[in-house]
Short mmCIF file of C-alpha atoms in Angstrom, two decimals:
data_model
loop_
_atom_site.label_atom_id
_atom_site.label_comp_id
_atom_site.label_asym_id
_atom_site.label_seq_id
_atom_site.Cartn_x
_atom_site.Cartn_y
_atom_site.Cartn_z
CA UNK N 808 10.53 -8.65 -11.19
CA UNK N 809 7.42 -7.40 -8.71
CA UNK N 810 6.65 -3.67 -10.34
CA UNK N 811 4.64 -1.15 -9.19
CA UNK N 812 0.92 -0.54 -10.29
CA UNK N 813 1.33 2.95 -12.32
CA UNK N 814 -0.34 5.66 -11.40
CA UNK N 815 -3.21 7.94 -13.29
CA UNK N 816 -4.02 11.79 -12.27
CA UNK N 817 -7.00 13.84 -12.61
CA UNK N 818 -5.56 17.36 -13.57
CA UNK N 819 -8.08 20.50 -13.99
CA UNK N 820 -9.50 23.62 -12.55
CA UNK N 821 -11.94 23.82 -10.32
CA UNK N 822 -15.63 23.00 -10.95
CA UNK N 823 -14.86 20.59 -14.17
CA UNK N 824 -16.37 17.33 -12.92
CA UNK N 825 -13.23 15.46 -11.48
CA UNK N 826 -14.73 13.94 -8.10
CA UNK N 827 -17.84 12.82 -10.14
CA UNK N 828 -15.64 11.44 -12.85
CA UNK N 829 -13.09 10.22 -10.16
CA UNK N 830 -16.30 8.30 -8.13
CA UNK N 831 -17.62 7.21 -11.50
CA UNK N 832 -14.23 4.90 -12.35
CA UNK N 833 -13.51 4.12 -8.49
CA UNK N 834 -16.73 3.43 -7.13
CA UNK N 835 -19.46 2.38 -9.82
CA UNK N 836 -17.62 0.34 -12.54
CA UNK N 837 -17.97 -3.34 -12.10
CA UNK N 838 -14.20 -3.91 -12.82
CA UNK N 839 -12.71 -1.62 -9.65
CA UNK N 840 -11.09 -3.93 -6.87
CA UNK N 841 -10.86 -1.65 -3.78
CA UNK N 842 -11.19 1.48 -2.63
CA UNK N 843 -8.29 3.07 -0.89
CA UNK N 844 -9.01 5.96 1.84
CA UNK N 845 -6.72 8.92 1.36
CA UNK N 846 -4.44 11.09 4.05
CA UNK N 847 -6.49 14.35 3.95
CA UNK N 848 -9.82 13.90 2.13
CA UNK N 849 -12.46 11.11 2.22
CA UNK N 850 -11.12 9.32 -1.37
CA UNK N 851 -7.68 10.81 -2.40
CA UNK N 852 -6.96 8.18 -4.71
CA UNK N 853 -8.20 4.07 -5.51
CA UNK N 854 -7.03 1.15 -7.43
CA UNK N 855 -8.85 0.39 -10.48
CA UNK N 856 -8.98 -2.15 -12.71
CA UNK N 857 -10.11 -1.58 -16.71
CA UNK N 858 -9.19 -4.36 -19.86
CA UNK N 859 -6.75 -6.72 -17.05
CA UNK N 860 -4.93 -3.48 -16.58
CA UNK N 861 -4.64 -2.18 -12.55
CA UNK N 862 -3.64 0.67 -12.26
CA UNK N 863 -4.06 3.64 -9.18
CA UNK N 864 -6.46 6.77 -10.00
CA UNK N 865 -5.38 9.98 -8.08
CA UNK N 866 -7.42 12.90 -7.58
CA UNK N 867 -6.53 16.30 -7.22
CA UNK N 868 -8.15 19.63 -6.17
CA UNK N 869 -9.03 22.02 -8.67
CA UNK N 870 -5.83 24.62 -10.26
CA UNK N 871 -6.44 28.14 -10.09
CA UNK N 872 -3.81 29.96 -12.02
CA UNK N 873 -4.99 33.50 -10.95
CA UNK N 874 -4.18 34.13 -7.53
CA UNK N 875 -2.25 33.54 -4.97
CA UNK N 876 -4.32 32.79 -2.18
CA UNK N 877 -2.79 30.04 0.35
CA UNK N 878 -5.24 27.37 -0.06
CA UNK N 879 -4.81 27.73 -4.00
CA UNK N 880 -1.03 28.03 -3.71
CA UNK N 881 -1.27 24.38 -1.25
CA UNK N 882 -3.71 22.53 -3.92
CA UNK N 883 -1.24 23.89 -7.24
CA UNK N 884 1.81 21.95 -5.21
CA UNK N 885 -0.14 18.73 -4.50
CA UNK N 886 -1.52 18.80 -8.51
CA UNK N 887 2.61 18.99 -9.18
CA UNK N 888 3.52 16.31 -6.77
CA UNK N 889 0.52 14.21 -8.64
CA UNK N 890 1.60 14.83 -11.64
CA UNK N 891 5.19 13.99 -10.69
CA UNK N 892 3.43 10.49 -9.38
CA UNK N 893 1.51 9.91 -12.46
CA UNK N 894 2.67 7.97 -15.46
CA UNK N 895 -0.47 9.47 -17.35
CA UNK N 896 -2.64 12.38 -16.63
CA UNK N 897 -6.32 12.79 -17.79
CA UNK N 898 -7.14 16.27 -18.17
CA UNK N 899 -10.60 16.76 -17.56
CA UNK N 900 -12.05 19.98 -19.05
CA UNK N 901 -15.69 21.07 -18.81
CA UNK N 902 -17.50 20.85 -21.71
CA UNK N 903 -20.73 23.00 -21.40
CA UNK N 904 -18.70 25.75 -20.38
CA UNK N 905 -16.06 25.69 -23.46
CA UNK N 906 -12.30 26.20 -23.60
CA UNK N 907 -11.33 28.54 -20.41
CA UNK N 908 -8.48 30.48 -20.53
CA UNK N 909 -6.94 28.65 -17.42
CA UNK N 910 -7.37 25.19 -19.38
CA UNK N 911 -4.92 26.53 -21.55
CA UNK N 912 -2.20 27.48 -18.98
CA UNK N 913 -3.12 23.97 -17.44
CA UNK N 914 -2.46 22.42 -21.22
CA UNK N 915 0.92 24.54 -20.96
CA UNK N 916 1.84 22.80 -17.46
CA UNK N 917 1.20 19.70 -18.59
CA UNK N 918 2.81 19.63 -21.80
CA UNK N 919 6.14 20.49 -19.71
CA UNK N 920 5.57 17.10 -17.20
CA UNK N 921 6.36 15.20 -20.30
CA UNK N 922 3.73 12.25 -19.37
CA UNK N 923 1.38 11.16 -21.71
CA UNK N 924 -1.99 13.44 -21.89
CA UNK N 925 -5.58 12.49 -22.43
CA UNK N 926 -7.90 15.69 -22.84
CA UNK N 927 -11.54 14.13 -21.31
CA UNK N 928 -14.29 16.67 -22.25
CA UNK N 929 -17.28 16.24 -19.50
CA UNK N 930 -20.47 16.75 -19.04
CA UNK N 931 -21.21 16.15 -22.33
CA UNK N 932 -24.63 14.83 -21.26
CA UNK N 933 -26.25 15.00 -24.76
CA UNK N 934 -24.03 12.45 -26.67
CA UNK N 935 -23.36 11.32 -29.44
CA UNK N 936 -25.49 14.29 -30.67
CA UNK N 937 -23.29 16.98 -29.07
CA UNK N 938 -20.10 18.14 -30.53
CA UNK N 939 -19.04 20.86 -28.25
CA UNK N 940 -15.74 18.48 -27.20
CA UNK N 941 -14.44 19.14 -30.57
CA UNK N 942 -13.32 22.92 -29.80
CA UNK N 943 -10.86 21.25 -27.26
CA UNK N 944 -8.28 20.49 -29.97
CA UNK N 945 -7.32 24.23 -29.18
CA UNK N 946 -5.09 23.06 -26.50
CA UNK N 947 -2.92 21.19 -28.56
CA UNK N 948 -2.93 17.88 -26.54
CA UNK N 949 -4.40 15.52 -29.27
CA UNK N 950 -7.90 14.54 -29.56
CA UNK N 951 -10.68 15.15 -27.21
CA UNK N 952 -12.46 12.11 -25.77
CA UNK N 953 -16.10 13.34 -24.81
CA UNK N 954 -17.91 11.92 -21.56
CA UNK N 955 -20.68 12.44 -19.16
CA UNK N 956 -19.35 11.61 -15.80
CA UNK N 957 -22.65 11.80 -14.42
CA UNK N 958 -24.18 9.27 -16.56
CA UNK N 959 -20.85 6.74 -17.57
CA UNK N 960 -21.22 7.89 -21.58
CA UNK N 961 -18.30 7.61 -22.78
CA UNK N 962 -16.18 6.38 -20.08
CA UNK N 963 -15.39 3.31 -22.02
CA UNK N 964 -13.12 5.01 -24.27
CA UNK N 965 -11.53 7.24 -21.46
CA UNK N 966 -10.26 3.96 -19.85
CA UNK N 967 -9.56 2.51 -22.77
CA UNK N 968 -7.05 5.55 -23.68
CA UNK N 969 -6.12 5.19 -20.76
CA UNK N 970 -4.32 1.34 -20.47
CA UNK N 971 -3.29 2.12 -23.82
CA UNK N 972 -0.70 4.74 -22.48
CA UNK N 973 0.32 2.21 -19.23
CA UNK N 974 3.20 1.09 -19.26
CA UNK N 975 4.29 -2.93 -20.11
CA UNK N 976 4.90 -5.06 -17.62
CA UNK N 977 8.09 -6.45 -17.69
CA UNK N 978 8.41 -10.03 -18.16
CA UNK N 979 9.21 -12.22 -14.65
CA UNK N 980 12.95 -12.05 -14.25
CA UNK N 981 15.09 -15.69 -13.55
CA UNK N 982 15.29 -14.42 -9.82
CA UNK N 983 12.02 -16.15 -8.54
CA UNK N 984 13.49 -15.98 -5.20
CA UNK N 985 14.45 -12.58 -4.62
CA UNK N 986 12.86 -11.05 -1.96
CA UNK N 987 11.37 -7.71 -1.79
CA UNK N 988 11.88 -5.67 0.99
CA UNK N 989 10.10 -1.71 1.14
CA UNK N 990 11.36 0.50 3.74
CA UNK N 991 8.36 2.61 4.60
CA UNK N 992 7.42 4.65 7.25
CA UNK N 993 6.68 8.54 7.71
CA UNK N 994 8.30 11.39 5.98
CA UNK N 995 11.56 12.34 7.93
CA UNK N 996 12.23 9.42 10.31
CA UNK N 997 15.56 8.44 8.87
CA UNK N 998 14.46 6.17 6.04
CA UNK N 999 16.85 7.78 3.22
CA UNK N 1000 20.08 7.69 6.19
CA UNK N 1001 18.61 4.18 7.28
CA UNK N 1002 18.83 2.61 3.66
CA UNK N 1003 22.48 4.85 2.63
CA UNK N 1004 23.82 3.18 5.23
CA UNK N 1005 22.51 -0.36 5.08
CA UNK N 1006 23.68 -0.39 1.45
CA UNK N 1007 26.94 1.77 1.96
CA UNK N 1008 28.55 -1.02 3.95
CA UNK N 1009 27.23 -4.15 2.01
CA UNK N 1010 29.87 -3.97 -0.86
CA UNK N 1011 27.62 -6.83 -2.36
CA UNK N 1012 25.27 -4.69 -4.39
CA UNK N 1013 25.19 -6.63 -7.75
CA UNK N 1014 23.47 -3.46 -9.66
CA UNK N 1015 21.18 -0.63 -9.62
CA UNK N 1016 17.51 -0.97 -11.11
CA UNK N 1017 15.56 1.56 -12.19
CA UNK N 1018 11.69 1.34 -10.73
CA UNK N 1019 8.82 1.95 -12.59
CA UNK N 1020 8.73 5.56 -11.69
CA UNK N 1021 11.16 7.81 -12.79
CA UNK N 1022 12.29 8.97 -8.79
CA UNK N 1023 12.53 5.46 -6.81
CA UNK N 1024 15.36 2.92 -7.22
CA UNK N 1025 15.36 -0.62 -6.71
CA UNK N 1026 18.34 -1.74 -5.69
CA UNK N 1027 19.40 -6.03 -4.96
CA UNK N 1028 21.47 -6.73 -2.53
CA UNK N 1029 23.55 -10.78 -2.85
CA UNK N 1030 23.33 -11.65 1.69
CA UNK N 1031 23.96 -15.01 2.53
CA UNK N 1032 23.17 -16.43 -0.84
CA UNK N 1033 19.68 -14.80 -1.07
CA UNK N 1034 18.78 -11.32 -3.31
CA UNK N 1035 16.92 -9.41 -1.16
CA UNK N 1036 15.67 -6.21 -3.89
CA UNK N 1037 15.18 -2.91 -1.55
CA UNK N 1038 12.38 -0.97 -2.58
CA UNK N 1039 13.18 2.52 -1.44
CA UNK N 1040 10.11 5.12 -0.74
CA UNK N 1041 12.64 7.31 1.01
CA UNK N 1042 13.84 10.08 -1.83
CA UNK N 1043 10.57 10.71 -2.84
CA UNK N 1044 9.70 14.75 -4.04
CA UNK N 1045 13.08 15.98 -3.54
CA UNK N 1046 11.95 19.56 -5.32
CA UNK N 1047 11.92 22.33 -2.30
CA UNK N 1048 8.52 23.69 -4.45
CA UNK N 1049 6.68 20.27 -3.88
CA UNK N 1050 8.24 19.51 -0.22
CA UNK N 1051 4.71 20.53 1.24
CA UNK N 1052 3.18 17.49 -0.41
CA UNK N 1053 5.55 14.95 0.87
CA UNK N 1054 3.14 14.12 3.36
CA UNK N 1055 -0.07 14.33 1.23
CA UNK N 1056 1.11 11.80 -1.67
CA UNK N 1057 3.12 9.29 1.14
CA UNK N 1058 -0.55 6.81 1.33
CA UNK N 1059 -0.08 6.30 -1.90
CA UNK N 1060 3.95 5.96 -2.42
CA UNK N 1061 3.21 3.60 0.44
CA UNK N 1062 0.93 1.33 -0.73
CA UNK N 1063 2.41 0.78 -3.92
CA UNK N 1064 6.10 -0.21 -1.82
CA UNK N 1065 3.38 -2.63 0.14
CA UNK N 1066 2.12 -4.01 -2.72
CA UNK N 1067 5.37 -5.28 -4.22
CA UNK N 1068 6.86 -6.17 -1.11
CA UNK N 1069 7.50 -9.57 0.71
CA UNK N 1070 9.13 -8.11 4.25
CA UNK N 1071 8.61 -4.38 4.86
CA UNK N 1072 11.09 -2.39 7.11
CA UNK N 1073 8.90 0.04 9.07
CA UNK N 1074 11.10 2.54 10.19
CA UNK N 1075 10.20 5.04 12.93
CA UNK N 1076 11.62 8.29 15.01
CA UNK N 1077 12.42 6.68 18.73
CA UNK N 1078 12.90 10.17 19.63
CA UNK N 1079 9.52 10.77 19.16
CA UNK N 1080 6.04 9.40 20.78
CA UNK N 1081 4.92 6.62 18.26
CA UNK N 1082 2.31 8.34 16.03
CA UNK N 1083 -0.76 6.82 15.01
CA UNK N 1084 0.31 7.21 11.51
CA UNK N 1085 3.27 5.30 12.37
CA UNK N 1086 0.27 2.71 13.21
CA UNK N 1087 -1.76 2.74 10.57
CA UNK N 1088 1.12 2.27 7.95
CA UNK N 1089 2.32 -0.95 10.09
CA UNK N 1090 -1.63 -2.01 10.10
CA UNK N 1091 -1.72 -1.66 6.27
CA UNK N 1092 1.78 -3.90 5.67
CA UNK N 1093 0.43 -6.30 7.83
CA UNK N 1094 -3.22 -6.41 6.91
CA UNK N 1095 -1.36 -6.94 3.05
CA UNK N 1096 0.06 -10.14 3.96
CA UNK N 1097 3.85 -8.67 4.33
CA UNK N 1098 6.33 -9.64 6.63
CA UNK N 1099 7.04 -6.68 8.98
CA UNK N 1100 10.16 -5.51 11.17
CA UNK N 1101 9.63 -2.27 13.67
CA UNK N 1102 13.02 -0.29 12.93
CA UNK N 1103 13.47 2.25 15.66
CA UNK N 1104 16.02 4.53 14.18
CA UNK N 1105 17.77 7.45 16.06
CA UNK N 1106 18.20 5.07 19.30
CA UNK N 1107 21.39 6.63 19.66
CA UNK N 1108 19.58 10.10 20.85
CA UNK N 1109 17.36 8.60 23.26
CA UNK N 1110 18.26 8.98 26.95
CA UNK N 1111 18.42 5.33 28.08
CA UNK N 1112 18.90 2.79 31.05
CA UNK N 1113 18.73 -0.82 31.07
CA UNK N 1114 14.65 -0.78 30.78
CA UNK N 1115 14.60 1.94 28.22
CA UNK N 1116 14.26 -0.55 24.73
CA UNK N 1117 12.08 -2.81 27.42
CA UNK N 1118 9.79 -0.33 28.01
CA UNK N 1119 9.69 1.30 24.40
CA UNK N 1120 8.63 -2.55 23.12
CA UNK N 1121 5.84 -2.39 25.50
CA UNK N 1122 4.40 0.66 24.45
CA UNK N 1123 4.25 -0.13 21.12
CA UNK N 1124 2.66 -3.73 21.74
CA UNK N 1125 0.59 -1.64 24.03
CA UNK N 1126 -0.72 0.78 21.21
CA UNK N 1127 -1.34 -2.32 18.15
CA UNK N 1128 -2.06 -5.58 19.51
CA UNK N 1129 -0.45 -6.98 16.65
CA UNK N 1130 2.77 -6.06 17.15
CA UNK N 1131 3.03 -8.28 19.57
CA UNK N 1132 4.16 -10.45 17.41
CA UNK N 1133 6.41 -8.36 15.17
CA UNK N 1134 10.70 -7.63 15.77
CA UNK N 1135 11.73 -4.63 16.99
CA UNK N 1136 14.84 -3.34 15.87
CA UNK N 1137 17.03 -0.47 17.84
CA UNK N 1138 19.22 1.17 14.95
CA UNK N 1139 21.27 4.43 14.64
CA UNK N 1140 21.54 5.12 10.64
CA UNK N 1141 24.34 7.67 11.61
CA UNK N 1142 26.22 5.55 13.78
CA UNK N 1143 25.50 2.30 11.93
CA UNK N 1144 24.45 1.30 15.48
CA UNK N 1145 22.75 -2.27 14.89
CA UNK N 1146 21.93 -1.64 10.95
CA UNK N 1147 23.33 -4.68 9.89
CA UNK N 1148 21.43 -7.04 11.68
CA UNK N 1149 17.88 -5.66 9.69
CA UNK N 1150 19.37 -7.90 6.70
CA UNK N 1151 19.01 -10.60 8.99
CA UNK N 1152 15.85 -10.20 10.43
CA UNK N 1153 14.45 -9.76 6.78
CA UNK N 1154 15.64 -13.67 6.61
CA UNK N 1155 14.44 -14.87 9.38
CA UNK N 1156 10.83 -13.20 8.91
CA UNK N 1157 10.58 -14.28 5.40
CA UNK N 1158 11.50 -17.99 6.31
CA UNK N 1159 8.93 -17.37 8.82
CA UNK N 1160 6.41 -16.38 6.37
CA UNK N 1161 7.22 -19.22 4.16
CA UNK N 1162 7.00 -21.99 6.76
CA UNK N 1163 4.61 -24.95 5.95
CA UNK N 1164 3.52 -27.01 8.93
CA UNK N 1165 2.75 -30.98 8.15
CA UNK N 1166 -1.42 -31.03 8.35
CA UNK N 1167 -1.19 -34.03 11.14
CA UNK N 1168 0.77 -31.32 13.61
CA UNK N 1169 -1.84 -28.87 12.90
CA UNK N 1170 -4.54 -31.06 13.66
CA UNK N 1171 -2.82 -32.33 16.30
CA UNK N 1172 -2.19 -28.45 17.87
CA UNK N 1173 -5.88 -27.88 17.38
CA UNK N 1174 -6.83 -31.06 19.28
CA UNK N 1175 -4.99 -30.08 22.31
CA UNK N 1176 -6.07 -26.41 22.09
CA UNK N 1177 -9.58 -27.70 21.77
CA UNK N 1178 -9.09 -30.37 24.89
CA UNK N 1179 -7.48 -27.05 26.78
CA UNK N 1180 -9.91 -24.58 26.01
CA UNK N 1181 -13.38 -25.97 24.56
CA UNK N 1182 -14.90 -23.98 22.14
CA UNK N 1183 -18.56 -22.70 23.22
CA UNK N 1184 -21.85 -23.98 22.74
CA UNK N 1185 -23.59 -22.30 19.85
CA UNK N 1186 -27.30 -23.10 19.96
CA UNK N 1187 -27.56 -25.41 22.74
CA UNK N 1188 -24.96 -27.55 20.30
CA UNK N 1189 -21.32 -28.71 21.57
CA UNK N 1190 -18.91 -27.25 18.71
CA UNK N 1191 -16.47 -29.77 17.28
CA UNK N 1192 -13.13 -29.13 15.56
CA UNK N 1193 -12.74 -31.89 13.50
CA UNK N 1194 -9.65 -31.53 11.74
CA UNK N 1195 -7.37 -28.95 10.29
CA UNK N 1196 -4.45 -28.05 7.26
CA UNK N 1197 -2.52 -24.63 6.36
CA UNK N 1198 -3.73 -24.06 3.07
CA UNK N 1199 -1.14 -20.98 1.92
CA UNK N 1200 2.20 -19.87 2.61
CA UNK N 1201 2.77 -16.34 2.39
CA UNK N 1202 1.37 -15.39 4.87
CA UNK N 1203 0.72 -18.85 6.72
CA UNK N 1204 -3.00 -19.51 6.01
CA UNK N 1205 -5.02 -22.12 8.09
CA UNK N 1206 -7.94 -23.76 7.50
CA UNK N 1207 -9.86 -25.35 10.42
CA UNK N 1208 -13.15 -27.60 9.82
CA UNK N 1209 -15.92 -27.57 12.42
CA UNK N 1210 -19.71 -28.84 12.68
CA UNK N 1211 -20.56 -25.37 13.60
CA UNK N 1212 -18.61 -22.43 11.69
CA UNK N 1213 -20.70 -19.90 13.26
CA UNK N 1214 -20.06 -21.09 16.53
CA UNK N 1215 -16.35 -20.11 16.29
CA UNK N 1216 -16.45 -16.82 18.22
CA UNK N 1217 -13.63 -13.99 17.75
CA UNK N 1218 -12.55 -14.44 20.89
CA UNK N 1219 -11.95 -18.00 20.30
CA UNK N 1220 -10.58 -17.38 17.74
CA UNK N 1221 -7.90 -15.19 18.99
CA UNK N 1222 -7.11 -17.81 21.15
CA UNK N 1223 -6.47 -20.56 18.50
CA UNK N 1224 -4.05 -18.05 16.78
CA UNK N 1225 -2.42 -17.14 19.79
CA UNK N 1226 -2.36 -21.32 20.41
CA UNK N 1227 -0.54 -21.23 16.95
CA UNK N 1228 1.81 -18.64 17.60
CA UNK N 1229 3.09 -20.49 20.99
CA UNK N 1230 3.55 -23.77 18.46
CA UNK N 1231 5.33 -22.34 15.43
CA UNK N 1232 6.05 -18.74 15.80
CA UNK N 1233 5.77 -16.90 12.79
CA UNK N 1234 7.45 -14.12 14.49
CA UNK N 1235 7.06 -10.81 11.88
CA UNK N 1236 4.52 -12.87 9.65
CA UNK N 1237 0.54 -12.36 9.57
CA UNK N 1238 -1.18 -15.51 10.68
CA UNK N 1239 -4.36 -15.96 8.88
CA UNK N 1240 -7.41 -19.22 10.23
CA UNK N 1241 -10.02 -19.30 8.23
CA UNK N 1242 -13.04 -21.66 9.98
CA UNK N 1243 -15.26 -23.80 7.62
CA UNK N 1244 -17.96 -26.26 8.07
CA UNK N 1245 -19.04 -29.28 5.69
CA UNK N 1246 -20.50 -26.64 2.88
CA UNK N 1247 -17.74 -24.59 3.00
CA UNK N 1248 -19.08 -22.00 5.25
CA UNK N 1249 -16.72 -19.64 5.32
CA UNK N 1250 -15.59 -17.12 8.04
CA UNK N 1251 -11.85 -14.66 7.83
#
């Protein structure tokens, strides 16, 4: 089974070294894959990688416990709705300053999440001569790992108690070909209706999966002989206290659907304008590789003619070139209005995605593109495309080999793919040409 990457939180009040320490893990250590831009800071949280472990590090503002101002009240909900996230918190406490009395109503919160704790003392810049980390086993949270954030000491060990507390990863279940499918999209667009009813008149459901954190469900579906697994972001921070943060934390519940998922069902409000969120969620699923389907949910409220769906495709093809290329689906979750048909469409984009073309008809497309359209001169040299193969599946992957790699210019190569989509289609799949000369000169 796909799982989830698990999630870590920085917990503490304000002023205790969590950015630095945050930046120090994220951005500096030679292990960390990617950076991940957040919804409303710069860098709300990135994926790491420490010991062959990846996990997701989430940062949070700093608690105040004292007062009730609204900015403090806003940043207390989003440290509960990370903390709800998290399947281990680091508590970072300052260690110059010594044990504050709001670290210990912090150490009280925590203890009630129930998720493992690691007490980090920082800006303990003196080590290993300074022992001021050791008044920290006050708070009752087990031993005290001291660090300098600023400098890296000690941030060995922090990671290190940190993949220790991750959680196994389950061995591959028998169903190799079950396909994941994550319905994402904004908060309150219909997603949790949307999937109800999808699964509420399937009476194929075979069983209910727990995921890998304790609030989503994965749930496989048996459709014309094929387990398609829905991974369901929809019922997320259900708790009236938290429902401020829904938006905040959704990047993140987002990108860890995307990551497991094969064919992602992005579904949107059609009685809304399309939002650019709605954009850049579709741009992330498809920059990832996954299969996508445009789910326009609530068609049943939209005031419509015979051009209305017409004209709604168009504006979104209008707004993301890409989607050009990508299904549209006009659904009603409370009517059941067209629902059905989205477990088709999942089949028919995955097959899509999976499609291997035979390496003659690919050179052969490319010939006749070429003959069409030469490519341009680069230097005062003719560029030649001498042959070509699709390397990957998954999304379909093409390499094309040419005396001049650098001579390929976007715009060419635009056209090629848009010469490949009027050949094979691929209709709700990334394409992906890569262009290489005789060293292996490489250009995405």
């Amino acid at each position: 089974m796909k799982r989830e990457l698990p999630a870590v939180a920085v917990i503490g009040r304000p002023n205790v070294g969590k950015s630095t320490f945050f930046n120090r893990v994220i951005g500096r250590r030679v292990a960390i894959v990617e950076d991940v831009p957040g919804v409303t800071r710069d860098r709300n949280f990135g994926r790491a990688e420490w010991a062959g472990h990846h996990f997701y590090l989430i940062d949070t503002g700093g608690i105040e416990t004292d007062t009730d101002e609204p900015m403090a009240v806003a940043i207390r909900r989003q440290v509960e709705a990370a903390i709800e996230e998290a399947d281990v918190l680091v508590f970072l406490v300052d260690g110059k300053a010594g044990l504050h009395p709001v670290d210990e109503k912090i150490a009280e919160m925590l203890r009630r999440s129930n998720r493992p704790v690691i007490v980090v003392v920082n800006k303990m810049d003196r080590l290993p001569e300074d022992l001021g980390h050791h008044d920290f086993w006050a708070l009752g949270l087990g031993e005290p790992i001291p660090v300098s954030a600023v400098s890296g000491k000690g941030s060995g060990e922090v990671l290190d108690a940190i993949v220790a507390h991750l959680p196994e990863t389950p061995p591959e279940l028998a169903e190799d070909d079950a396909l994941y499918v994550a319905v994402i999209g904004k908060p309150n667009v219909g997603k949790s209706s949307f999937i109800n009813r999808l699964l509420g008149e399937e009476r194929m459901v075979v069983s209910d999966v727990a995921g890998t954190t304790r609030d989503s469900i994965d749930t496989p579906l048996r459709y014309h002989g094929r387990t398609l697994v829905f991974i369901d972001t929809a019922g997320l921070r259900r708790q009236a206290r938290i429902e401020e943060s829904l938006e905040y934390y959704s990047a993140l519940r987002t990108e860890r659907a995307i990551e497991r998922a094969d064919v992602c069902l992005l579904v949107i409000d059609a009685t809304e304008p399309v939002h650019v969120q709605d954009l850049k969620i579709a741009e992330k699923a498809w920059e990832a590789g996954c299969g996508l389907i445009v789910v326009a949910n609530k068609w049943d409220l939209v005031e419509k003619d015979e051009r209305t769906a017409v004209a709604y495709e168009q504006h979104l093809r209008e707004r993301a070139r890409f989607l050009e290329w990508v299904p549209v689906l006009f659904t009603s979750a409370l009517s059941g209005q067209r629902v059905r048909r989205a477990l088709d469409l999942v089949l028919e984009v995955a097959a899509e995605r999976s499609r291997r073309v035979p390496t003659s008809e690919v050179t052969d497309v490319v010939r006749a593109l070429a003959e069409r359209q030469p490519p341009p001169h680069f230097r005062g040299q003719p560029v030649k495309l001498l042959y070509a193969t699709q390397a990957a599946v998954m999304p379909p992957t093409f390499v094309i080999f040419t005396n001049q790699p650098k001579g390929i210019t976007e715009n060419y190569l635009r056209y090629l793919t848009n010469g490949f989509r009027e050949a094979w289609g691929f209709a709700g799949s990334p394409l992906r040409i890569r262009i290489r000369g005789r060293r292996e000169e490489d250009r995405a």
